[in-house]
Coordinates of C-alpha atoms and ligand atoms in Angstrom, one line a residue:
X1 CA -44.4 -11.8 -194.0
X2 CA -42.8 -9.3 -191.5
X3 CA -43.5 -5.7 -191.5
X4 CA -40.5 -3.4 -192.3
X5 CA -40.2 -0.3 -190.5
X6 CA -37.2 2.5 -190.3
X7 CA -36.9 2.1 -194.0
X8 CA -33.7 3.0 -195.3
X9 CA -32.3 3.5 -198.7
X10 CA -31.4 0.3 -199.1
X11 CA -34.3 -1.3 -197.8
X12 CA -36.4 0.8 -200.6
X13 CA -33.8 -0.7 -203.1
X14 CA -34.5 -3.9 -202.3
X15 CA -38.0 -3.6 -202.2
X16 CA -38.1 -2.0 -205.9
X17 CA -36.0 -5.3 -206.9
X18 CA -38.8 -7.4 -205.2
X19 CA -41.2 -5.4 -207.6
X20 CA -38.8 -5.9 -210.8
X21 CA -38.9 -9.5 -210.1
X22 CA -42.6 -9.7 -209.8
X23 CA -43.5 -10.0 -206.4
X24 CA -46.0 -7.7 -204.3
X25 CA -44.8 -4.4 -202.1
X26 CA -47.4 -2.7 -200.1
X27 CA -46.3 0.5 -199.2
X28 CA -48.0 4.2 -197.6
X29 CA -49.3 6.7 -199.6
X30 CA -50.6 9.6 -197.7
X31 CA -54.0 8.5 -199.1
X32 CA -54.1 5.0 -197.8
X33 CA -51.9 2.1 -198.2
X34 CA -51.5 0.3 -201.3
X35 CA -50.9 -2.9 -202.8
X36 CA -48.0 -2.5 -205.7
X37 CA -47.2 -4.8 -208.1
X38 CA -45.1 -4.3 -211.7
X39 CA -48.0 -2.4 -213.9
X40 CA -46.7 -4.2 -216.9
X41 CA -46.2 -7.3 -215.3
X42 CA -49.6 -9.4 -216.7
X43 CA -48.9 -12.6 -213.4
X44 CA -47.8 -10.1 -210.8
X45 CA -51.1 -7.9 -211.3
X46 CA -53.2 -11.2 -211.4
X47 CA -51.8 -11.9 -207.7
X48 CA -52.8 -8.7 -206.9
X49 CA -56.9 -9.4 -208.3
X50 CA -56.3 -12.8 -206.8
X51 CA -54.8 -12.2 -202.9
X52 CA -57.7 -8.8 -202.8
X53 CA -60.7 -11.3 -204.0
X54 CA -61.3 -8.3 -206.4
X55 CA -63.1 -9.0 -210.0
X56 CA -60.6 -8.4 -212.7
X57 CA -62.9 -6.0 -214.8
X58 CA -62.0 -3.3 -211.9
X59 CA -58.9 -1.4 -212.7
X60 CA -56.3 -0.4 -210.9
X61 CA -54.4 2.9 -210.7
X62 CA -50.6 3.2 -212.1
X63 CA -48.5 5.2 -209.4
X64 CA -45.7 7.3 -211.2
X65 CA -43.2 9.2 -209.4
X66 CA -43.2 12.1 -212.2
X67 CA -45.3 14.0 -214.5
X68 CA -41.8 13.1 -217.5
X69 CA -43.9 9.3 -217.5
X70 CA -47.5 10.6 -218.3
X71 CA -47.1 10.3 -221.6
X72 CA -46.0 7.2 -221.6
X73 CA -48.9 5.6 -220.0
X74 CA -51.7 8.0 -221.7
X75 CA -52.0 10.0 -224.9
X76 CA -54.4 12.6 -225.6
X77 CA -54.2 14.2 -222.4
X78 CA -56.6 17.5 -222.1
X79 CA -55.0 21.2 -221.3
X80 CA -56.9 21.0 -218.2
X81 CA -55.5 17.8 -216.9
X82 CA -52.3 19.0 -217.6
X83 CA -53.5 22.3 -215.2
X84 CA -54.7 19.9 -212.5
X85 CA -51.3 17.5 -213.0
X86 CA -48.6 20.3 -212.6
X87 CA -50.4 22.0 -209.3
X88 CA -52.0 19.0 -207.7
X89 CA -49.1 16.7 -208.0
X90 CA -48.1 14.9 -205.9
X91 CA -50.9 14.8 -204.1
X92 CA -54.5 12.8 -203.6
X93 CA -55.8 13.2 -207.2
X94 CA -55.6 10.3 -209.5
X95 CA -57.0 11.4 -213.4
X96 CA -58.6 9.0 -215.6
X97 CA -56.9 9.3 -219.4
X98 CA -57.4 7.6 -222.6
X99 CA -54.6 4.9 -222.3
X100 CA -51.3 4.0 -224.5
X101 CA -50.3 0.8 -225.7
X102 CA -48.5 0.2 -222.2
X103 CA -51.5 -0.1 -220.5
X104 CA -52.8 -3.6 -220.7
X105 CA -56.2 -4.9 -220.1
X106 CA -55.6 -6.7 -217.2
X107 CA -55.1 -3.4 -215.7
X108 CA -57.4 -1.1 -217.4
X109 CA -60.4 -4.0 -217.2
X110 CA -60.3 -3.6 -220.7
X111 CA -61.4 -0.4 -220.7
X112 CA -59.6 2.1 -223.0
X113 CA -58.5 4.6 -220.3
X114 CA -55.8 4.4 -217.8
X115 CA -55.6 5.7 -214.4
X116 CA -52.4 7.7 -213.4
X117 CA -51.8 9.5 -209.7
X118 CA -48.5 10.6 -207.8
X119 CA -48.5 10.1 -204.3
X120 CA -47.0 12.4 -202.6
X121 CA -45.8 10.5 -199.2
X122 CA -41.7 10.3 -199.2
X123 CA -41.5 6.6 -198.9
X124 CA -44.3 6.2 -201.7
X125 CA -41.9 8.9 -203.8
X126 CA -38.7 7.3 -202.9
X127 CA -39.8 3.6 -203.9
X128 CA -41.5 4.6 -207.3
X129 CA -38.0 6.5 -208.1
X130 CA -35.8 3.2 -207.1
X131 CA -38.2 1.2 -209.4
X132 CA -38.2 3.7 -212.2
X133 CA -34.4 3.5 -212.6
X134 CA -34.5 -0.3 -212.9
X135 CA -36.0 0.5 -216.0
X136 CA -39.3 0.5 -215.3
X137 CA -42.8 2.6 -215.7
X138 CA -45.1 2.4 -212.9
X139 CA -46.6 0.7 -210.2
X140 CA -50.4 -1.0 -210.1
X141 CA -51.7 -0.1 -207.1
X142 CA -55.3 -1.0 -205.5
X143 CA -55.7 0.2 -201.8
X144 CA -54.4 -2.9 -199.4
X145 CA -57.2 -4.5 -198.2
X146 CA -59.3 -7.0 -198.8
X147 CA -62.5 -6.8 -201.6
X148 CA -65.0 -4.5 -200.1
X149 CA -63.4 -4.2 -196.9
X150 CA -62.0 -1.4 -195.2
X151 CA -58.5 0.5 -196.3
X152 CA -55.6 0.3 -194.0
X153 CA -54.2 3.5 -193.3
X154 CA -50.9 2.2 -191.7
X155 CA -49.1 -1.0 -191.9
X156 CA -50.9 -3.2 -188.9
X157 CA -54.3 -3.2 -191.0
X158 CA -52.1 -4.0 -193.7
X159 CA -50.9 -6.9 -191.9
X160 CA -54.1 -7.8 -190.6
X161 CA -56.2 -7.6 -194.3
X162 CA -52.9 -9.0 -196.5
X163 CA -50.9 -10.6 -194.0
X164 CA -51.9 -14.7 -194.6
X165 CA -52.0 -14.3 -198.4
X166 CA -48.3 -12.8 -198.7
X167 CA -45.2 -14.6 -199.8
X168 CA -41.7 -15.0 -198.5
X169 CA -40.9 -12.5 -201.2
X170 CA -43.3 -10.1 -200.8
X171 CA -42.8 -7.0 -199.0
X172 CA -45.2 -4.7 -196.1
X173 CA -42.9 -1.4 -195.7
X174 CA -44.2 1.2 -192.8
X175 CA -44.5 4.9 -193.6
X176 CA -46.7 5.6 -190.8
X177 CA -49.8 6.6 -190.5
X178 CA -51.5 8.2 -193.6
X179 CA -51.9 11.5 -193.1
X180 CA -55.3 11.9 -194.8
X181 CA -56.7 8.7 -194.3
X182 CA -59.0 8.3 -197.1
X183 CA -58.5 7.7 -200.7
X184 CA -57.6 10.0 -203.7
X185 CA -60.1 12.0 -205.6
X186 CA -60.4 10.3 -209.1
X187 CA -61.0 12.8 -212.4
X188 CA -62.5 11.6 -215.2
X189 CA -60.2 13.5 -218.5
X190 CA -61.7 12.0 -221.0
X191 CA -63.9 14.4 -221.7
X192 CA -64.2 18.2 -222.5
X193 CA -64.5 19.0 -218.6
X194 CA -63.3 16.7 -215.8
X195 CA -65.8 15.0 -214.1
X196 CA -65.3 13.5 -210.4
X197 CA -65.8 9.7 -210.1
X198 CA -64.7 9.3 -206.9
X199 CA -64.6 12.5 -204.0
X200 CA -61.9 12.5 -201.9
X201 CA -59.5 15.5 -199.9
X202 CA -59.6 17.3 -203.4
X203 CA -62.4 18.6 -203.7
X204 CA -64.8 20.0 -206.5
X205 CA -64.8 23.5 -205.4
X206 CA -60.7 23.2 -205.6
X207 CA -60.9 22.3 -209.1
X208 CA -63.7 24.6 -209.7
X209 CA -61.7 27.3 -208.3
X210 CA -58.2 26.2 -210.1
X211 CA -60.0 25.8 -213.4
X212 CA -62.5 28.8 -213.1
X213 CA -65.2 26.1 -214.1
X214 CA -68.8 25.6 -212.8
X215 CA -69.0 21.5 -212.4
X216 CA -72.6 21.7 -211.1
X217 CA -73.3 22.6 -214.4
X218 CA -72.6 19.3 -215.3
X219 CA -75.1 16.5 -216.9
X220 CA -73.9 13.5 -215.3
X221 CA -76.2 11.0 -217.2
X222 CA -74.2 11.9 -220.2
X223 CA -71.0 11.1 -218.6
X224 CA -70.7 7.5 -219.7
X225 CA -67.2 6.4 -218.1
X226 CA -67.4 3.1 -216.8
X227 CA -65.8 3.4 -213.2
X228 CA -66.3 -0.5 -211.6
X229 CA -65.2 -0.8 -208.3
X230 CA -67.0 2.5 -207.0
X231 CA -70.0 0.1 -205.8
X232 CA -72.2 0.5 -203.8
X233 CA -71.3 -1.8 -200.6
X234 CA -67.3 -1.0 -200.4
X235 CA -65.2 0.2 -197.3
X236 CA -67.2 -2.6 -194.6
X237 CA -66.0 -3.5 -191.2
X238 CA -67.9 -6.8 -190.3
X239 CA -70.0 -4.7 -187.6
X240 CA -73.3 -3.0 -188.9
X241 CA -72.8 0.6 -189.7
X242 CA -75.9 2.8 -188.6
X243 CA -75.9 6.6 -190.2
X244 CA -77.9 9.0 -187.9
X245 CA -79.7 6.3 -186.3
X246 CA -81.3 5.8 -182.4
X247 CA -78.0 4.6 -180.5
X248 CA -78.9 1.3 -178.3
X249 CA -76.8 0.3 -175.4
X250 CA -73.5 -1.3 -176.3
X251 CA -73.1 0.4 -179.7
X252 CA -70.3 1.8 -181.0
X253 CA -70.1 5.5 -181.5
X254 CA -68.6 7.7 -183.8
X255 CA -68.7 11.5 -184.3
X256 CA -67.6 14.5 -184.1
X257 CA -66.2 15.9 -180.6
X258 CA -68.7 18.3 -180.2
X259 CA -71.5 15.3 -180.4
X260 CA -71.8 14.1 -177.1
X261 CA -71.6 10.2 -176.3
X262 CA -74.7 8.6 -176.2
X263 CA -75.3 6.9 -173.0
X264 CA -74.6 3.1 -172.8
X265 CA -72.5 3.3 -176.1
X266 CA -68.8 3.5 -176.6
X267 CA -66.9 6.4 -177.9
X268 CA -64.8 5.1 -181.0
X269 CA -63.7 8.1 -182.5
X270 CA -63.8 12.2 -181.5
X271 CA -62.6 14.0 -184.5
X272 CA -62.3 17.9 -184.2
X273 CA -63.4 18.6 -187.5
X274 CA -63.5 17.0 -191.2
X275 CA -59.8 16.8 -191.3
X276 CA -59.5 14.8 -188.2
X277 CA -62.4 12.9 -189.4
X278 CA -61.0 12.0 -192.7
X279 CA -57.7 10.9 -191.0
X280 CA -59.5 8.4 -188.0
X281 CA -62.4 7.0 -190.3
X282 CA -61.4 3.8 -190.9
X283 CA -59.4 3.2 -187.9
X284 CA -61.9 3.3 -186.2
X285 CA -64.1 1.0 -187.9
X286 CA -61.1 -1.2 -187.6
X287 CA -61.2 -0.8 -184.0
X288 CA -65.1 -1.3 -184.2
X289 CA -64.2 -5.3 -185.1
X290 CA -61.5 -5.1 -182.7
X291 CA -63.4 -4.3 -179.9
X292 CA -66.5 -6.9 -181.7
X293 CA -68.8 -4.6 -182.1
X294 CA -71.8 -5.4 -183.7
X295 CA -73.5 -2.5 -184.4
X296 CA -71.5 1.0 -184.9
X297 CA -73.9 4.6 -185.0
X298 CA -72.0 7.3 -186.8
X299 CA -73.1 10.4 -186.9
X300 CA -71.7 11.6 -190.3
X301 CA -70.3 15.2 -190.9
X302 CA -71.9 18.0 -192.9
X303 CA -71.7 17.6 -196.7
X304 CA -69.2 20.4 -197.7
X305 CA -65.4 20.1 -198.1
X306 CA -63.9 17.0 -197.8
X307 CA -66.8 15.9 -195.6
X308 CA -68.4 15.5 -199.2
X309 CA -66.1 12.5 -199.4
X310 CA -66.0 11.1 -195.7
X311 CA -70.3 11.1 -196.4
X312 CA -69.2 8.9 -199.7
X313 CA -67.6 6.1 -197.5
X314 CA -69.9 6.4 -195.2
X315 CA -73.2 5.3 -197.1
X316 CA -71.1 2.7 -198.8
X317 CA -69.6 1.5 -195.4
X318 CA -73.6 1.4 -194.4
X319 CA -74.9 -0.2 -197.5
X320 CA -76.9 -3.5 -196.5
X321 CA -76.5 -6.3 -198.9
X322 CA -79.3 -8.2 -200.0
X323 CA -78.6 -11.5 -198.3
X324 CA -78.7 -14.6 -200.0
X325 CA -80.9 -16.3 -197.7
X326 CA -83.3 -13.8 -198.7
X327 CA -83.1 -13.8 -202.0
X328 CA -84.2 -17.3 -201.6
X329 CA -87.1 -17.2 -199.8
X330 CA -88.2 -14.6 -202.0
X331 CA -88.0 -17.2 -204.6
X332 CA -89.7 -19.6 -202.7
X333 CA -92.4 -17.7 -201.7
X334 CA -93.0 -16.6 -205.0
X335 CA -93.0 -19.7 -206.5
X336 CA -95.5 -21.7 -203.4
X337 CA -96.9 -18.3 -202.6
Ligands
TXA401 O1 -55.8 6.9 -202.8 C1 -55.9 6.0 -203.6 O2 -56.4 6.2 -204.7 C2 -55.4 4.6 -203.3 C3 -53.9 4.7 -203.2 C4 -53.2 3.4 -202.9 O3 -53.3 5.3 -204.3 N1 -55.7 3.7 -204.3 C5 -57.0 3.2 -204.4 O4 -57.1 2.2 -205.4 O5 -57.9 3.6 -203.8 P1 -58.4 1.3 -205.5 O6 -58.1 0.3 -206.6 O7 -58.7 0.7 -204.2 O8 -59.5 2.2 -206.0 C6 -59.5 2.8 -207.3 C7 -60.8 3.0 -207.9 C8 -61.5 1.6 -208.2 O9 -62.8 1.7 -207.8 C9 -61.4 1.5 -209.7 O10 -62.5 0.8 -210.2 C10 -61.4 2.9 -210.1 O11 -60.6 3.6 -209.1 N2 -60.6 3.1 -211.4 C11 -59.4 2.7 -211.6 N3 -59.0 2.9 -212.9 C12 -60.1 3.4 -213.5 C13 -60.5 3.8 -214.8 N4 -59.6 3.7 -215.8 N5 -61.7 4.3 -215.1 C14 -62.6 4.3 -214.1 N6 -62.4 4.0 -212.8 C15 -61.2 3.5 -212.5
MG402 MG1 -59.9 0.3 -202.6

């Protein structure tokens, strides 16, 4: 499955077709890239589960290309997601809403709310639109990688996560690099105040400020949305991710510019500030397997702004699983012990 780049009109066409007729597109958001397939289309969205290695009970998010097909996906939407809809998109934000009929379970996880977001990267725009006037309602979207792993932000680590479990018919189209490199801020609005499930460029104190709300007034044990997929091992290259750790010789070594390189390790990434650092995150975990690392130090930014959400990938990218081996001389040794 080739990569498409310079694409035209008619290249976007085609693409949408591919997606009427139930085969994969992935395609750039300015978020990250995603993995589309017909959001009503009950085998096209199974590949999708199936070619990630992702558990079915996590749902996916339906890409519109305008507010007019809200309704059509989810029904009693609050005020203050209708606030947040008009001035936030297109844009990173994807809300959480109770669902319609349309929705199905195999892409809600059988849960009865929907997820809705419109990206606001041209190609992203343009494809949605092409697909839309075939007649149809949306586009299921996970980010382009595979289970657990890291996101592609442009159309290489697409290749290299997606590339040996695509079809003839299937589609990879280059936008470029995603301009802020990690995923959208998702809003609970099922409730009587949103609620943020998943931090991202949007941040609280935006909506705070938008909404003229206090969200750290929030009790979040009461918030009972189930959210699967936010776990806690997610966004992992294979090499070890260390968080403010004692660099060794022949790490890899990420932080900001003004942090000076350790000795002995190797610079993977100088980001000027959170911006920066939310755009060349996981490229350069990426380049952390490339260059077969197996240990990376990061020293992660300060918790404010959108460094809120670069800390959230961060301790998931650095989250050790328990390994099975373990597990079973734990066993062992309890049992003979
Ligand atoms: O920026 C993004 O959001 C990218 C681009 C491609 O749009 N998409 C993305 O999708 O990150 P994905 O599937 O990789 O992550 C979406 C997360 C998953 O953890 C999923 O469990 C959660 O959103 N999610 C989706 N629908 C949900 C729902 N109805 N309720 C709670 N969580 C939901
Ligand atoms: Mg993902």
């Amino acid at each position: 499955m080739a990569i498409i780049s310079n694409c035209t009109a008619s290249i976007t066409k085609d693409a949408a077709l591919a997606l009427k007729e139930g085969h994969l597109v992935t395609f750039p958001t300015e978020t990250v890239y995603g993995f589309g397939a017909d959001a009503t289309n009950e085998k096209a969205v199974a590949r999708i589960y199936e070619v990630k290695g992702r558990p079915t009970d996590h749902p996916l998010i339906v890409h519109i290309s305008s507010i007019d097909l809200i309704d059509k996906w989810a029904s009693e939407i609050p005020e203050y997601a209708i606030k947040l809809a008009r001035a936030f998109w297109p844009g990173p934000m994807t809300l959480v809403l109770k669902r319609t009929e349309l929705a199905k379970d195999f892409i809600t996880g059988s849960q009865d709310t929907v997820s809705i977001r419109i990206p606001s990267h041209a190609l992203a725009s343009q494809l949605l639109k092409e697909f839309e006037s075939l007649g149809a309602y949306g586009v299921a979207a996970p980010s382009a990688n595979r289970f657990e792993k890291v996101s592609p932000t442009n159309s290489h680590a697409v290749e290299e996560e997606l590339g040996n479990f695509l079809l003839e018919n299937d589609h990879i189209l280059d936008g470029g690099q995603s301009q802020i490199g990690i995923e959208s801020t998702i809003i609970d609005c099922t409730q009587d105040i949103p609620i943020i499930l998943r931090p991202g460029f949007m941040t609280s104190e935006m909506i705070e400020s938008f909404l003229s709300i206090d969200l750290t007034k929030l009790d979040l044990e009461s918030n009972k949305i189930m959210a699967p997929g936010l776990l806690e091992a997610h966004y992992s290259p294979n090499a070890r991710v260390v968080l403010n750790g004692v660099p060794q010789q022949g790490d890899g070594f990420i932080a900001l510019a003004d942090v000076p390189t350790p000795t002995g390790t190797v610079r993977l990434a100088s980001p000027k500030n959170n911006t920066e650092y939310a755009h060349e995150l996981y490229d350069s975990l990426r380049l952390a397997d490339v260059k077969g690392f197996t240990t990376v130090q990061v020293m992660p930014p300060i918790e404010q702004g959108i460094g809120v959400a670069i800390n959230n990938r961060l301790i998931k990218a650095a989250f050790k699983k328990k390994c099975l081996s373990c597990k079973i001389i734990k066993i062992i040794l309890s049992v003979f012990g």
